[in-house]
């Protein structure tokens, strides 16, 4: 087991000041969080993408706060030292500032998260401000925001033309002014991400599919390890084909059980002769049922 210090907000800012990119991955369960923490991943996002990657829905919209709390608490148990981000699911912050603060509080109190993330720009600045005022660190999320994928025309590059790019620049500033300590830019052009990073003035800018110029990178765990069967986005790199390794193992399992080569003696437990013989005597004396 590696010995690492608990990641803190000052440590994240220190990485930025030193020009060392922040590493961020999604994680949704205890064993994955354990591996990510041991690998030294700085931040773990318990994303509402779990609706797709873990629960098999076609979008993130059906995910509830209770789903998120369950998974976030498991991640916290597996990753005591990473900076754990609770992703606010659909309708957990949109209705009102109070709803947003209460649900952000649940991530902190019930799941032990270090901060929360929510989607949207200037239109959610009051939610961000309320959460930040409640003492909860907040990350904003711009560009491709999956909860509004329908309104954005699907899962596609955002901010391609000057007017839309300007809106994203303005939204990043609005989130920073409202108190977001970081802003995630998902699937925007690299030059737009670079520009926002250069203008960020104390706000940490993180990239998912938005190029190399941000202060850190995020990837969806299932994309990075080929574990999502439905599609592989271009922005993701497969760092290890865990899906293929598991598929191979599953085929071997089915084969060995079918061929009776599993289990082997090393996989079971025997019973002492005297206990077994006594059991047989007891059963002989007992009426068959
Ligand atoms: O839910 C999630 O994993 C996210 C990422 C797509 C940024 O919000």
mmCIF file of N, CA, C and O in Angstrom, residues 1-2 4-7 25-46 71-85 111-114:
data_model
loop_
_atom_site.group_PDB
_atom_site.id
_atom_site.type_symbol
_atom_site.label_atom_id
_atom_site.label_comp_id
_atom_site.label_asym_id
_atom_site.label_seq_id
_atom_site.Cartn_x
_atom_site.Cartn_y
_atom_site.Cartn_z
ATOM 1 N N UNK A 1 0.855 -1.196 0.000
ATOM 2 C CA UNK A 1 0.000 0.000 0.000
ATOM 3 C C UNK A 1 0.890 1.245 0.000
ATOM 4 O O UNK A 1 1.785 1.364 0.805
ATOM 5 N N UNK A 2 0.581 2.160 -0.913
ATOM 6 C CA UNK A 2 1.392 3.387 -0.917
ATOM 7 C C UNK A 2 0.914 4.318 0.195
ATOM 8 O O UNK A 2 -0.246 4.313 0.580
ATOM 9 N N UNK A 4 0.257 7.944 1.059
ATOM 10 C CA UNK A 4 0.151 9.281 0.484
ATOM 11 C C UNK A 4 -0.621 10.196 1.414
ATOM 12 O O UNK A 4 -1.425 9.739 2.224
ATOM 13 N N UNK A 5 -0.328 11.472 1.277
ATOM 14 C CA UNK A 5 -1.000 12.455 2.139
ATOM 15 C C UNK A 5 -2.382 12.743 1.580
ATOM 16 O O UNK A 5 -2.602 12.673 0.374
ATOM 17 N N UNK A 6 -3.302 13.094 2.454
ATOM 18 C CA UNK A 6 -4.646 13.491 2.020
ATOM 19 C C UNK A 6 -4.546 14.740 1.138
ATOM 20 O O UNK A 6 -3.926 15.733 1.520
ATOM 21 N N UNK A 7 -5.130 14.669 -0.043
ATOM 22 C CA UNK A 7 -5.134 15.816 -0.955
ATOM 23 C C UNK A 7 -6.017 16.928 -0.376
ATOM 24 O O UNK A 7 -7.118 16.656 0.118
ATOM 25 N N UNK A 25 -9.839 11.451 -12.477
ATOM 26 C CA UNK A 25 -10.551 10.353 -13.143
ATOM 27 C C UNK A 25 -11.909 10.203 -12.482
ATOM 28 O O UNK A 25 -12.064 10.509 -11.295
ATOM 29 N N UNK A 26 -12.872 9.686 -13.235
ATOM 30 C CA UNK A 26 -14.115 9.327 -12.558
ATOM 31 C C UNK A 26 -13.887 8.010 -11.810
ATOM 32 O O UNK A 26 -12.997 7.225 -12.134
ATOM 33 N N UNK A 27 -14.712 7.793 -10.804
ATOM 34 C CA UNK A 27 -14.689 6.540 -10.042
ATOM 35 C C UNK A 27 -16.044 6.416 -9.383
ATOM 36 O O UNK A 27 -16.639 7.437 -8.989
ATOM 37 N N UNK A 28 -16.537 5.203 -9.297
ATOM 38 C CA UNK A 28 -17.921 5.061 -8.821
ATOM 39 C C UNK A 28 -18.082 4.018 -7.726
ATOM 40 O O UNK A 28 -19.166 3.829 -7.209
ATOM 41 N N UNK A 29 -16.999 3.267 -7.448
ATOM 42 C CA UNK A 29 -17.140 2.158 -6.496
ATOM 43 C C UNK A 29 -15.879 2.016 -5.649
ATOM 44 O O UNK A 29 -14.833 2.601 -5.956
ATOM 45 N N UNK A 30 -15.992 1.187 -4.627
ATOM 46 C CA UNK A 30 -14.906 1.025 -3.656
ATOM 47 C C UNK A 30 -13.623 0.465 -4.275
ATOM 48 O O UNK A 30 -12.546 1.051 -4.114
ATOM 49 N N UNK A 31 -13.678 -0.673 -5.011
ATOM 50 C CA UNK A 31 -12.406 -1.236 -5.492
ATOM 51 C C UNK A 31 -11.692 -0.341 -6.501
ATOM 52 O O UNK A 31 -10.461 -0.243 -6.492
ATOM 53 N N UNK A 32 -12.450 0.322 -7.365
ATOM 54 C CA UNK A 32 -11.819 1.223 -8.336
ATOM 55 C C UNK A 32 -11.207 2.427 -7.621
ATOM 56 O O UNK A 32 -10.080 2.846 -7.920
ATOM 57 N N UNK A 33 -11.952 2.969 -6.663
ATOM 58 C CA UNK A 33 -11.445 4.125 -5.918
ATOM 59 C C UNK A 33 -10.159 3.746 -5.182
ATOM 60 O O UNK A 33 -9.202 4.533 -5.126
ATOM 61 N N UNK A 34 -10.122 2.535 -4.640
ATOM 62 C CA UNK A 34 -8.919 2.074 -3.937
ATOM 63 C C UNK A 34 -7.717 2.095 -4.890
ATOM 64 O O UNK A 34 -6.653 2.625 -4.562
ATOM 65 N N UNK A 35 -7.892 1.528 -6.091
ATOM 66 C CA UNK A 35 -6.793 1.473 -7.071
ATOM 67 C C UNK A 35 -6.377 2.880 -7.496
ATOM 68 O O UNK A 35 -5.187 3.176 -7.632
ATOM 69 N N UNK A 36 -7.361 3.748 -7.705
ATOM 70 C CA UNK A 36 -7.042 5.110 -8.150
ATOM 71 C C UNK A 36 -6.266 5.857 -7.058
ATOM 72 O O UNK A 36 -5.293 6.562 -7.337
ATOM 73 N N UNK A 37 -6.702 5.682 -5.829
ATOM 74 C CA UNK A 37 -6.027 6.348 -4.705
ATOM 75 C C UNK A 37 -4.593 5.832 -4.599
ATOM 76 O O UNK A 37 -3.638 6.608 -4.462
ATOM 77 N N UNK A 38 -4.441 4.510 -4.692
ATOM 78 C CA UNK A 38 -3.105 3.915 -4.594
ATOM 79 C C UNK A 38 -2.200 4.372 -5.740
ATOM 80 O O UNK A 38 -0.996 4.494 -5.581
ATOM 81 N N UNK A 39 -2.803 4.618 -6.916
ATOM 82 C CA UNK A 39 -2.013 5.056 -8.074
ATOM 83 C C UNK A 39 -1.606 6.526 -7.959
ATOM 84 O O UNK A 39 -0.841 7.028 -8.782
ATOM 85 N N UNK A 40 -2.162 7.228 -6.979
ATOM 86 C CA UNK A 40 -1.794 8.629 -6.788
ATOM 87 C C UNK A 40 -2.630 9.611 -7.586
ATOM 88 O O UNK A 40 -2.212 10.755 -7.781
ATOM 89 N N UNK A 41 -3.800 9.166 -8.063
ATOM 90 C CA UNK A 41 -4.703 10.083 -8.777
ATOM 91 C C UNK A 41 -5.112 11.205 -7.808
ATOM 92 O O UNK A 41 -5.514 10.929 -6.678
ATOM 93 N N UNK A 42 -4.980 12.457 -8.260
ATOM 94 C CA UNK A 42 -5.239 13.588 -7.353
ATOM 95 C C UNK A 42 -6.713 13.701 -6.968
ATOM 96 O O UNK A 42 -7.054 13.926 -5.814
ATOM 97 N N UNK A 43 -7.589 13.594 -7.987
ATOM 98 C CA UNK A 43 -9.018 13.857 -7.762
ATOM 99 C C UNK A 43 -9.835 12.709 -8.350
ATOM 100 O O UNK A 43 -9.484 12.172 -9.410
ATOM 101 N N UNK A 44 -10.926 12.369 -7.674
ATOM 102 C CA UNK A 44 -11.855 11.370 -8.221
ATOM 103 C C UNK A 44 -13.227 12.024 -8.337
ATOM 104 O O UNK A 44 -13.740 12.573 -7.357
ATOM 105 N N UNK A 45 -13.786 11.966 -9.553
ATOM 106 C CA UNK A 45 -15.137 12.495 -9.764
ATOM 107 C C UNK A 45 -16.137 11.344 -9.686
ATOM 108 O O UNK A 45 -16.076 10.414 -10.499
ATOM 109 N N UNK A 46 -17.014 11.420 -8.689
ATOM 110 C CA UNK A 46 -18.129 10.469 -8.671
ATOM 111 C C UNK A 46 -19.190 11.113 -9.557
ATOM 112 O O UNK A 46 -20.004 11.920 -9.110
ATOM 113 N N UNK A 71 -22.897 5.819 -4.097
ATOM 114 C CA UNK A 71 -21.633 5.591 -4.807
ATOM 115 C C UNK A 71 -20.510 6.474 -4.241
ATOM 116 O O UNK A 71 -19.373 6.012 -4.105
ATOM 117 N N UNK A 72 -20.837 7.721 -3.917
ATOM 118 C CA UNK A 72 -19.797 8.628 -3.416
ATOM 119 C C UNK A 72 -19.242 8.134 -2.080
ATOM 120 O O UNK A 72 -18.033 8.210 -1.825
ATOM 121 N N UNK A 73 -20.116 7.600 -1.236
ATOM 122 C CA UNK A 73 -19.651 7.097 0.064
ATOM 123 C C UNK A 73 -18.730 5.891 -0.138
ATOM 124 O O UNK A 73 -17.732 5.729 0.576
ATOM 125 N N UNK A 74 -19.061 5.048 -1.124
ATOM 126 C CA UNK A 74 -18.202 3.882 -1.407
ATOM 127 C C UNK A 74 -16.836 4.346 -1.906
ATOM 128 O O UNK A 74 -15.797 3.799 -1.513
ATOM 129 N N UNK A 75 -16.848 5.362 -2.768
ATOM 130 C CA UNK A 75 -15.572 5.904 -3.289
ATOM 131 C C UNK A 75 -14.741 6.483 -2.137
ATOM 132 O O UNK A 75 -13.534 6.252 -2.047
ATOM 133 N N UNK A 76 -15.410 7.209 -1.267
ATOM 134 C CA UNK A 76 -14.667 7.778 -0.123
ATOM 135 C C UNK A 76 -14.006 6.688 0.710
ATOM 136 O O UNK A 76 -12.860 6.808 1.132
ATOM 137 N N UNK A 77 -14.741 5.569 0.928
ATOM 138 C CA UNK A 77 -14.165 4.474 1.721
ATOM 139 C C UNK A 77 -12.961 3.866 1.008
ATOM 140 O O UNK A 77 -11.979 3.481 1.640
ATOM 141 N N UNK A 78 -13.018 3.815 -0.319
ATOM 142 C CA UNK A 78 -11.899 3.221 -1.065
ATOM 143 C C UNK A 78 -10.732 4.175 -1.243
ATOM 144 O O UNK A 78 -9.598 3.739 -1.421
ATOM 145 N N UNK A 79 -11.032 5.460 -1.228
ATOM 146 C CA UNK A 79 -9.991 6.464 -1.535
ATOM 147 C C UNK A 79 -9.945 7.507 -0.428
ATOM 148 O O UNK A 79 -10.457 8.611 -0.589
ATOM 149 N N UNK A 80 -9.323 7.171 0.680
ATOM 150 C CA UNK A 80 -9.315 8.139 1.783
ATOM 151 C C UNK A 80 -8.476 9.377 1.502
ATOM 152 O O UNK A 80 -8.673 10.409 2.138
ATOM 153 N N UNK A 81 -7.568 9.303 0.520
ATOM 154 C CA UNK A 81 -6.623 10.411 0.337
ATOM 155 C C UNK A 81 -6.849 11.267 -0.907
ATOM 156 O O UNK A 81 -6.343 12.380 -0.983
ATOM 157 N N UNK A 82 -7.554 10.735 -1.902
ATOM 158 C CA UNK A 82 -7.806 11.554 -3.097
ATOM 159 C C UNK A 82 -8.830 12.641 -2.760
ATOM 160 O O UNK A 82 -9.552 12.544 -1.760
ATOM 161 N N UNK A 83 -8.885 13.654 -3.622
ATOM 162 C CA UNK A 83 -9.882 14.735 -3.468
ATOM 163 C C UNK A 83 -11.147 14.243 -4.176
ATOM 164 O O UNK A 83 -11.174 14.117 -5.406
ATOM 165 N N UNK A 84 -12.188 13.932 -3.391
ATOM 166 C CA UNK A 84 -13.381 13.304 -3.976
ATOM 167 C C UNK A 84 -14.449 14.364 -4.291
ATOM 168 O O UNK A 84 -14.828 15.158 -3.417
ATOM 169 N N UNK A 85 -14.887 14.344 -5.544
ATOM 170 C CA UNK A 85 -15.851 15.338 -6.044
ATOM 171 C C UNK A 85 -17.213 14.668 -6.241
ATOM 172 O O UNK A 85 -17.328 13.703 -6.994
ATOM 173 N N UNK A 111 -21.656 11.512 2.461
ATOM 174 C CA UNK A 111 -20.709 10.718 1.655
ATOM 175 C C UNK A 111 -19.252 11.084 1.932
ATOM 176 O O UNK A 111 -18.352 10.404 1.462
ATOM 177 N N UNK A 112 -19.031 12.164 2.675
ATOM 178 C CA UNK A 112 -17.643 12.536 2.985
ATOM 179 C C UNK A 112 -16.881 13.097 1.801
ATOM 180 O O UNK A 112 -15.646 12.990 1.740
ATOM 181 N N UNK A 113 -17.609 13.713 0.845
ATOM 182 C CA UNK A 113 -16.921 14.310 -0.314
ATOM 183 C C UNK A 113 -16.113 15.535 0.105
ATOM 184 O O UNK A 113 -16.348 16.117 1.169
ATOM 185 N N UNK A 114 -15.190 15.942 -0.765
ATOM 186 C CA UNK A 114 -14.383 17.135 -0.511
ATOM 187 C C UNK A 114 -14.971 18.365 -1.181
ATOM 188 O O UNK A 114 -14.667 19.489 -0.795
#
